[in-house]
Structure formats: C-alpha cells, structure tokens
PDB file of C-alpha atoms in Angstrom:
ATOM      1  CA  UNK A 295       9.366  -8.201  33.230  1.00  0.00           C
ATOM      2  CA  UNK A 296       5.837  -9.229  31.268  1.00  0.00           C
ATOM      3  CA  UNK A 297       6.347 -11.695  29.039  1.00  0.00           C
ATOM      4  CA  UNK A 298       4.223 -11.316  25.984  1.00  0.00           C
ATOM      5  CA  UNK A 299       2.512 -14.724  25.106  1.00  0.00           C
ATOM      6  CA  UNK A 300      -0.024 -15.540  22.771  1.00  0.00           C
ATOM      7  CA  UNK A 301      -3.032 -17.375  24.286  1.00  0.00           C
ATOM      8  CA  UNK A 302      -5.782 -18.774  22.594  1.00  0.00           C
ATOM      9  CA  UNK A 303      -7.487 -15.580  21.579  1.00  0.00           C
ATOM     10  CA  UNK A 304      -5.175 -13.836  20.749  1.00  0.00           C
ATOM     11  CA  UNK A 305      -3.706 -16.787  18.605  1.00  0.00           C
ATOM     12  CA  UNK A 306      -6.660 -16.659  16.588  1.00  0.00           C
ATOM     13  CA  UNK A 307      -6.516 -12.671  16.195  1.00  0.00           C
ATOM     14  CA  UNK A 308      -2.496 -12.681  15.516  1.00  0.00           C
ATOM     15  CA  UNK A 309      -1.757 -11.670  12.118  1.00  0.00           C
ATOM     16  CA  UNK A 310       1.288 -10.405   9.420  1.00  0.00           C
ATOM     17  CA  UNK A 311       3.076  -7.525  11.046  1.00  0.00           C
ATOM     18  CA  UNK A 312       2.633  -5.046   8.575  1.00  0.00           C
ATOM     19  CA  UNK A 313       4.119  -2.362  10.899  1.00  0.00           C
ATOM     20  CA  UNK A 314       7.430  -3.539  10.748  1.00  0.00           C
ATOM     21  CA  UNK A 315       7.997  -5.872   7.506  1.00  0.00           C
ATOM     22  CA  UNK A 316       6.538  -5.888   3.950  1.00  0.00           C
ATOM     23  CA  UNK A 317       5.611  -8.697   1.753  1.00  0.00           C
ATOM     24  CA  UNK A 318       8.455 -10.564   0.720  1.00  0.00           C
ATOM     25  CA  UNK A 319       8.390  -9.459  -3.785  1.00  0.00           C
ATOM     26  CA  UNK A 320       7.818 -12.097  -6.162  1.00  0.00           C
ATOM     27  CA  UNK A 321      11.721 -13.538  -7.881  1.00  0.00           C
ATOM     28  CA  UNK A 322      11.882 -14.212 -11.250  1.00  0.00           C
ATOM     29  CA  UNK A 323      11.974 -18.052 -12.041  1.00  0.00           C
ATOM     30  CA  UNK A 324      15.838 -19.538 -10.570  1.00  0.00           C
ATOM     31  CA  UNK A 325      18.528 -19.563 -13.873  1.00  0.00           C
ATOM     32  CA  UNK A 326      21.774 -21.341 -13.382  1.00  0.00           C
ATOM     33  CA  UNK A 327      23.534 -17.599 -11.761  1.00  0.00           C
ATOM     34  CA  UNK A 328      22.172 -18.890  -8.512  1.00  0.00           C
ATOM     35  CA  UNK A 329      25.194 -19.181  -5.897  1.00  0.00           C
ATOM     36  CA  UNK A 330      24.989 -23.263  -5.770  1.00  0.00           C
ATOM     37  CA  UNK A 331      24.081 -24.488  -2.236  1.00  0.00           C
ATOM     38  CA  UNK A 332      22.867 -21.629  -1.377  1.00  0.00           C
ATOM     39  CA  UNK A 333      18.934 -22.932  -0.783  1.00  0.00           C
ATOM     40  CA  UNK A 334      20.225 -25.515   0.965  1.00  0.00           C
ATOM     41  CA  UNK A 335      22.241 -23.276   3.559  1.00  0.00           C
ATOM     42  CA  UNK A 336      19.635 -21.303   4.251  1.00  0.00           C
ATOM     43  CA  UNK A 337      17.379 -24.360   4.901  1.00  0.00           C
ATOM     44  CA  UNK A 338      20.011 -25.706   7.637  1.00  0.00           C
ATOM     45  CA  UNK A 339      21.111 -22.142   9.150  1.00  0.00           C
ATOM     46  CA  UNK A 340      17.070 -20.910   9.318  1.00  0.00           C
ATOM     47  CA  UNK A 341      15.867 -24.263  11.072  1.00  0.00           C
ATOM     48  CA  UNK A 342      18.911 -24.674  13.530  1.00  0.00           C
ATOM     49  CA  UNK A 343      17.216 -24.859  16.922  1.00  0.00           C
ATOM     50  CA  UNK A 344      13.501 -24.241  16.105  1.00  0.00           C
ATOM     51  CA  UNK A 345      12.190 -26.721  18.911  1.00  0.00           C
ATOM     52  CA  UNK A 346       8.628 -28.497  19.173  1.00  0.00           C
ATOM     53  CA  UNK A 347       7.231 -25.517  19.565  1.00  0.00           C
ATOM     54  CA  UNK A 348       4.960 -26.843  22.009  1.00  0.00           C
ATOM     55  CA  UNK A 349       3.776 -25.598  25.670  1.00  0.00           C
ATOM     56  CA  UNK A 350       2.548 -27.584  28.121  1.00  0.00           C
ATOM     57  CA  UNK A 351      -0.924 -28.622  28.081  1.00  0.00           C
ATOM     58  CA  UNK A 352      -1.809 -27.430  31.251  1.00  0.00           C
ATOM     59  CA  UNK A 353       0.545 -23.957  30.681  1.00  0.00           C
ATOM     60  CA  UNK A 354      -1.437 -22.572  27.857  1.00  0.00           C
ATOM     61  CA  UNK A 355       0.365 -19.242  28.190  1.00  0.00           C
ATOM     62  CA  UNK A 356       4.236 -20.427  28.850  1.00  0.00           C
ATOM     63  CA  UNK A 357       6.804 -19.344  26.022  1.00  0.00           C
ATOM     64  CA  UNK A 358       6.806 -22.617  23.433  1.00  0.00           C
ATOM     65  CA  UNK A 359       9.606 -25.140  23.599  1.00  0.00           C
ATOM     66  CA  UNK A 360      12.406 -22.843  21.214  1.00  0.00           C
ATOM     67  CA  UNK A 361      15.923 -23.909  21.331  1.00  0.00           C
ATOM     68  CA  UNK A 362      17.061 -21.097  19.524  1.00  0.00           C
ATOM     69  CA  UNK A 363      14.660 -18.128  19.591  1.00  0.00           C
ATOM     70  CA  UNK A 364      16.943 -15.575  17.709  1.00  0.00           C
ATOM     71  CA  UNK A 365      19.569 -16.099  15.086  1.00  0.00           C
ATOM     72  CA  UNK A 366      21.407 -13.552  12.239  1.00  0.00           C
ATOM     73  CA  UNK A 367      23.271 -14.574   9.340  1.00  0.00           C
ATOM     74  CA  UNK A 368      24.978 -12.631   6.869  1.00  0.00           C
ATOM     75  CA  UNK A 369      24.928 -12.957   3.208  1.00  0.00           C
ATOM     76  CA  UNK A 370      27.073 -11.005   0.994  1.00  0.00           C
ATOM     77  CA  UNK A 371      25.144 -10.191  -2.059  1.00  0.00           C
ATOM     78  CA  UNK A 372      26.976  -7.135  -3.731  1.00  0.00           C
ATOM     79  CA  UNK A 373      23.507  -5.902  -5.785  1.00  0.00           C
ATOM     80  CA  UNK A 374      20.046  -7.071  -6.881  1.00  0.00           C
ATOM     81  CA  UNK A 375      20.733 -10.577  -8.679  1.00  0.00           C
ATOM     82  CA  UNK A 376      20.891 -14.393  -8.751  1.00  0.00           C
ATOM     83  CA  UNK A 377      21.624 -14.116  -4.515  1.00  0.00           C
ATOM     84  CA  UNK A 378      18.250 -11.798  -3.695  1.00  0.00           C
ATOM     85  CA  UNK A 379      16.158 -13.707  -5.589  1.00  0.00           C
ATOM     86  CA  UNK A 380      17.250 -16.848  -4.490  1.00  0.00           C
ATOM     87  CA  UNK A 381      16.505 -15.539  -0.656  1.00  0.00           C
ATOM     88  CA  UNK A 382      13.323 -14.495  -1.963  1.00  0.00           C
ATOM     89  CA  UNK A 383      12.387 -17.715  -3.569  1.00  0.00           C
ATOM     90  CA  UNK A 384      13.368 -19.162  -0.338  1.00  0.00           C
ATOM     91  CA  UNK A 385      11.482 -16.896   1.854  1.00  0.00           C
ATOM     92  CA  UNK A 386       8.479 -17.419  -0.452  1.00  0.00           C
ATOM     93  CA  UNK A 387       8.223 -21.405  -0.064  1.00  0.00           C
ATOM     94  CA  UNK A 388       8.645 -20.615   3.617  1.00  0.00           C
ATOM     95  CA  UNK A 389       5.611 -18.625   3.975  1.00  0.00           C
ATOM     96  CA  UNK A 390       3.648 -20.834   1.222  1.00  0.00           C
ATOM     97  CA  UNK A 391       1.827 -17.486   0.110  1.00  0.00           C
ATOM     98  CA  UNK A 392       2.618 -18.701  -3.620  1.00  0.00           C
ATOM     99  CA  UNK A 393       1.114 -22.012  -2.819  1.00  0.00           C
ATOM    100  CA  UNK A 394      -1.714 -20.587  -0.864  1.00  0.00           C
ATOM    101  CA  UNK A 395      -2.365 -17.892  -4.063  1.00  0.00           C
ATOM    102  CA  UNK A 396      -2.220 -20.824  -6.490  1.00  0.00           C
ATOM    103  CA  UNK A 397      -4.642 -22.857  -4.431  1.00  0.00           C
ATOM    104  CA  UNK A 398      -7.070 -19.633  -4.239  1.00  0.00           C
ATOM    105  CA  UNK A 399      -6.945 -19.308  -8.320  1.00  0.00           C
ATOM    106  CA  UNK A 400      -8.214 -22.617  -8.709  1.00  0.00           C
ATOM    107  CA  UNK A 401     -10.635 -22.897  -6.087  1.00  0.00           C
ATOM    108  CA  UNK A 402     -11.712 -20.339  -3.628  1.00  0.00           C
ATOM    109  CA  UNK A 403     -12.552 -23.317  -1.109  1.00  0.00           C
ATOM    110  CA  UNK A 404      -9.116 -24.522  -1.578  1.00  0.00           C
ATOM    111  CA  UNK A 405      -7.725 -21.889  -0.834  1.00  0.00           C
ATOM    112  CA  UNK A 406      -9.701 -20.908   2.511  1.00  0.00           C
ATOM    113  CA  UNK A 407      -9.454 -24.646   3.853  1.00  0.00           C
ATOM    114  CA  UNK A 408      -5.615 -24.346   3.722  1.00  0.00           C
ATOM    115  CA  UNK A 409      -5.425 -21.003   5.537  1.00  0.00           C
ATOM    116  CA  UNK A 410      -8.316 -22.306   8.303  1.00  0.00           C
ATOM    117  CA  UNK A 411      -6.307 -25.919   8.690  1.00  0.00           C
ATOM    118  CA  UNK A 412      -2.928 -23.786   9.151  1.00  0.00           C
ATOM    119  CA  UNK A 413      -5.079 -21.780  11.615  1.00  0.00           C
ATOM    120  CA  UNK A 414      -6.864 -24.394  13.262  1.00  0.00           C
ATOM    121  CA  UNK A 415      -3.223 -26.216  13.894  1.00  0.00           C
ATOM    122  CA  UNK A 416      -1.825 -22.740  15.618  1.00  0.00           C
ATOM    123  CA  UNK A 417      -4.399 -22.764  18.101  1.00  0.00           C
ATOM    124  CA  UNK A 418      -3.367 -25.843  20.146  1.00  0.00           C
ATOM    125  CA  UNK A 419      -0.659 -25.030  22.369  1.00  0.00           C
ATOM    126  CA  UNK A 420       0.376 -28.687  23.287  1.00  0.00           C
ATOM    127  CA  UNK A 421       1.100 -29.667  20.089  1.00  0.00           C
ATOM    128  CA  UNK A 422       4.579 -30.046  17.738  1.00  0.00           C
ATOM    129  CA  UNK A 423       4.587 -27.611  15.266  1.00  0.00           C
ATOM    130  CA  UNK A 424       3.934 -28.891  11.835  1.00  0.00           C
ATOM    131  CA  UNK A 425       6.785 -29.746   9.393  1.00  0.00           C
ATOM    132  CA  UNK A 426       4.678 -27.584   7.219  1.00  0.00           C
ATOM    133  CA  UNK A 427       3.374 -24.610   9.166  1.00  0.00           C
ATOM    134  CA  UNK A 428       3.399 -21.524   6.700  1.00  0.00           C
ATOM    135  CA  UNK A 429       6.281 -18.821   8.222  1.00  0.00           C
ATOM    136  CA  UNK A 430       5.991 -14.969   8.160  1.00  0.00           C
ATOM    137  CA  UNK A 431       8.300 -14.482   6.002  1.00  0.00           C
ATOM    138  CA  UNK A 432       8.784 -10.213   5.238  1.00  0.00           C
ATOM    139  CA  UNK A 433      11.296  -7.360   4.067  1.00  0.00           C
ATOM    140  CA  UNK A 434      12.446  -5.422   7.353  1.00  0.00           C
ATOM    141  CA  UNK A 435      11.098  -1.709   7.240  1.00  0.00           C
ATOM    142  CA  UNK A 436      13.404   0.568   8.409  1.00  0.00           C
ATOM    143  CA  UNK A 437      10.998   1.239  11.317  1.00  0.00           C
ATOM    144  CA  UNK A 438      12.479   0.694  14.878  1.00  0.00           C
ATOM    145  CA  UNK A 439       9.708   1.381  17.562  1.00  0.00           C
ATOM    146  CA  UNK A 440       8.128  -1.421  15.032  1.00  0.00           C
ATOM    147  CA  UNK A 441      10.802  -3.628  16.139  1.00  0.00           C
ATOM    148  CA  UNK A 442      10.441  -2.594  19.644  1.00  0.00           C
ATOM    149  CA  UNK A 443       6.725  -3.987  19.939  1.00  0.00           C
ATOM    150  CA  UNK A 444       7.292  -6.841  17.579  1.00  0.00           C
ATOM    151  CA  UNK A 445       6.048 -10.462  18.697  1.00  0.00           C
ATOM    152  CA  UNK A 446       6.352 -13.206  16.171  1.00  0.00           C
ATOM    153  CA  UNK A 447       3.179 -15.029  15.998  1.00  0.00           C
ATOM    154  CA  UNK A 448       5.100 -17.849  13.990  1.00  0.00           C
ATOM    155  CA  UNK A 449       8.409 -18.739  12.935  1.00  0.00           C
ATOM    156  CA  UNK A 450       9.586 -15.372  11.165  1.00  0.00           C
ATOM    157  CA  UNK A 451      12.146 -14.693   8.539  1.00  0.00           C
ATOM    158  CA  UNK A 452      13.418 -11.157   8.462  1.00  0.00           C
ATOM    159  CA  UNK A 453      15.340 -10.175   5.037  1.00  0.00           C
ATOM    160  CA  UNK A 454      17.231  -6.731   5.459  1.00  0.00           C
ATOM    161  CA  UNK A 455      18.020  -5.529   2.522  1.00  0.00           C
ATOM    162  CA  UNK A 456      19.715  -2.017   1.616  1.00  0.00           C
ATOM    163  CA  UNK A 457      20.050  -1.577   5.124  1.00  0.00           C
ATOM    164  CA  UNK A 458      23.166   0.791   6.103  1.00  0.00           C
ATOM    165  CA  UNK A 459      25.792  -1.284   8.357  1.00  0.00           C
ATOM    166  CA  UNK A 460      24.935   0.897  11.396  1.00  0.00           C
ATOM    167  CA  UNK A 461      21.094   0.323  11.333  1.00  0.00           C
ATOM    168  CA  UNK A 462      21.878  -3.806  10.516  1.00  0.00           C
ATOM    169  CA  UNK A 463      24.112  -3.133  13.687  1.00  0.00           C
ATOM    170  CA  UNK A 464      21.306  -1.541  16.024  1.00  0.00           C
ATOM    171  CA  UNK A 465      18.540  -4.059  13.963  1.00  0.00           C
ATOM    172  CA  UNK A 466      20.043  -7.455  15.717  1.00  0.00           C
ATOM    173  CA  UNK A 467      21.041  -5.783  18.666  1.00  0.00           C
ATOM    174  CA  UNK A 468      17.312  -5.252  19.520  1.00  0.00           C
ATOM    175  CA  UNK A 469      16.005  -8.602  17.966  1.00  0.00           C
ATOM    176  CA  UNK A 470      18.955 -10.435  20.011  1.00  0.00           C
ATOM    177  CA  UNK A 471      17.767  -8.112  23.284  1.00  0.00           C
ATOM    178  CA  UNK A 472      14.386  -8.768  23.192  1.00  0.00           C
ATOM    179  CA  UNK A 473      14.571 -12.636  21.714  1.00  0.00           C
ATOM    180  CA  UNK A 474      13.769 -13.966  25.516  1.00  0.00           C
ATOM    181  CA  UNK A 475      10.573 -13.206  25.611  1.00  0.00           C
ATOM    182  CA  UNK A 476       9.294 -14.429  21.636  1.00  0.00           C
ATOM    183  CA  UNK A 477       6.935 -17.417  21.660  1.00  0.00           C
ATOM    184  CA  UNK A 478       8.253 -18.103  18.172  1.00  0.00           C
ATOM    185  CA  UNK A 479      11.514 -17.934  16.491  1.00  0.00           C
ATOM    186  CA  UNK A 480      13.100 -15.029  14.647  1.00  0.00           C
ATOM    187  CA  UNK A 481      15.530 -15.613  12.111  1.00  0.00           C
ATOM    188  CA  UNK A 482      17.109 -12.238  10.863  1.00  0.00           C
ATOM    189  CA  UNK A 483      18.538 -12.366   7.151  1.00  0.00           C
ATOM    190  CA  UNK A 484      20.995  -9.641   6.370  1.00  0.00           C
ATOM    191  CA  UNK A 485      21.904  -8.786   2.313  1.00  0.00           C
ATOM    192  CA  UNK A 486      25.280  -6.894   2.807  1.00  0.00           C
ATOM    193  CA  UNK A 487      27.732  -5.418   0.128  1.00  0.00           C
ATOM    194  CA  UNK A 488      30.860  -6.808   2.206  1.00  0.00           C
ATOM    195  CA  UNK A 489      31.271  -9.261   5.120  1.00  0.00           C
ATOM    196  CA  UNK A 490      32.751  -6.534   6.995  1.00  0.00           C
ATOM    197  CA  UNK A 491      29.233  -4.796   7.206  1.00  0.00           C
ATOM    198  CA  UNK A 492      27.597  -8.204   8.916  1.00  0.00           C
ATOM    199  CA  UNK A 493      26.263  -7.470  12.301  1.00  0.00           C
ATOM    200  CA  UNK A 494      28.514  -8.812  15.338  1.00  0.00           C
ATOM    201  CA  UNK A 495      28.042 -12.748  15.360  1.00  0.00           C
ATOM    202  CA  UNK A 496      26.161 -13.769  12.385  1.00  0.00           C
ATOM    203  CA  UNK A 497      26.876 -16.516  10.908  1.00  0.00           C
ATOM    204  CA  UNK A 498      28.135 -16.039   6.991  1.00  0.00           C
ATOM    205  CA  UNK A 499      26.430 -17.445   4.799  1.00  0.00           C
ATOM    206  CA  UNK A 500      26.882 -18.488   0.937  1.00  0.00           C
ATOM    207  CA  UNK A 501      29.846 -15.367   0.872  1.00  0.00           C
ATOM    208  CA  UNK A 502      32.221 -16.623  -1.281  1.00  0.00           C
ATOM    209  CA  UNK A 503      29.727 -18.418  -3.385  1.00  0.00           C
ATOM    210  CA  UNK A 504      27.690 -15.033  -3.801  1.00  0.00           C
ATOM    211  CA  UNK A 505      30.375 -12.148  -4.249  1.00  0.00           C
ATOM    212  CA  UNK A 506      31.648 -14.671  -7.397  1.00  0.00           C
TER     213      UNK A 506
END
C-alpha cells in the first residue's frame, strides 16, 4: 500500500480541504444554556493521543509520531442550540481563524506574520508540534469519494451535523479504515438526535448534560 505523506513541498502547498468540509459558521456569543463541562470534554476527548507529531530528522517522509490517529465521539444535541454552538465555539478557537481575522482587521502585517510563522513551523518535520498550531477545523459535506482521498494536513476536527445515522455509520467506518496511513490526526465529531444513532465505538460525550 502507498502511504500518502506530506514532504516538504507539498507541506508548503497543503491547504483547507474544501472538497470534503466547509468552514466551521460563526456561534453566537456562549449564554448560561451551554451544557456545563462541555468545552472542557471536548478539550480532553479531541487531544487524547495526539503525539509529538514529529518524524525523524533524517525520515522526512515517515508518518509523524500519532498515538491516536483517528477517534469519534458522539454528542447528543437534539436541535440547533446552546450544544452546536458550543462545538462551534470550540472548533473555532481550535482553528484560530477568529483570532487570525481579528489580527488581519487591525493590521494586515499582523495578520500575514501569524499565518507565515504557523506555516514556517509546519515545514520542519523533526520538530514537536506547537501547543498552539491552528487545526482544520470544518463541517463534514456529505461527499464520500471526498472522504476517500482525504489527507489531513494538520490536526483536523470533523463536526457532522444533520447527518442520517446510516451515513454517520459508513462516515467513521472509512475515517477509522483509512486512519493508518494520516500524517495528522482526525478527530470526527458527531451531533446526533439520540445516543442510539452514535456510530459503533464513539465515545459519548456531554449526553446527559446536552439532551437536558
């Protein structure tokens, strides 16, 4: 099998996946209906077994140190409310695009030195990931030959949302199939009416505190 790896080049090429996600939307401001913990869950469950993220110096194009390159987690969220835009808030800190947009507004400079140091940083394979290093953070299309050709340039959040049961089903079966070969790792969100629709092995997350 051909493991797809990003080398230098095409590290400095890579960019958002528009094929298979979209932009994560904008939440309004958090209000006291957020399920409480739920933030903080998300922070432990999507950076469980991330790894250095490094590659030998002299291995340029081995997979990076991952410990866990694919994960799924469940979150019952019976509509649009507090629960989606708290994942969304999340997803949005993750991928600093808020941070990088207010930087831009201020400054044009400021904004372009942050994307070229978060660049700059990506390109050395023998290094630790940064505690900081933005995410690609974007709403699943429902677009499987996307899937199929998917390779996460960086640590990638997935949100499915209003995805039917069967397609969430199919959706982690491929990420899970295909998780071997990512350089980076995938962590798959899933916004489900009823635990019973979770996909097979994902963790639960914020349930009880959510369908409330």
């Amino acid at each position: 099998m051909n493991t797809p790896t990003l080398p230098w080049r095409e590290r400095l090429l890579a960019r958002f996946d528009a094929q298979a996600l979209r932009d994560i939307a904008a939440a309004p401001a958090a209000s006291g209906g957020e399920p409480a913990g739920l933030s903080e869950a998300l922070q432990r469950w999507s950076h469980a077994g991330l790894g250095s993220g490094r590659a030998p110096w002299w291995r340029p194009h081995a997979l990076p140190e991952v410990a866990q390159r694919f994960s799924c987690a469940a979150l019952v969220a019976p509509g649009p409310g507090p629960a989606l835009h708290a994942c969304q808030r999340f997803a949005r800190d993750l991928d600093r695009n808020d941070e990088l947009a207010a930087l831009a507004a201020r400054s044009r400079w400021a904004g372009l030195r942050l994307k070229l140091a978060v660049k700059w940083h990506e390109l050395w394979w023998w290094r630790a990931r940064h505690p900081r290093q933005p995410w690609d953070c974007g709403e699943l299309r429902d677009a499987p030959e996307a899937l199929r050709r998917f390779v996460p340039r960086r640590p990638t959040l997935l949100l499915a949302v209003g995805l039917a049961p069967d397609r969430l089903r199919e959706t982690a079966a491929l990420l899970q199939a295909r998780s071997a070969a990512y350089p980076q790792p995938v962590r798959l969100l899933c916004l489900v009416r009823d635990a019973a629709h979770a996909p097979p092995g994902a963790a639960l997350i914020g349930a009880e505190a959510a369908a409330r």
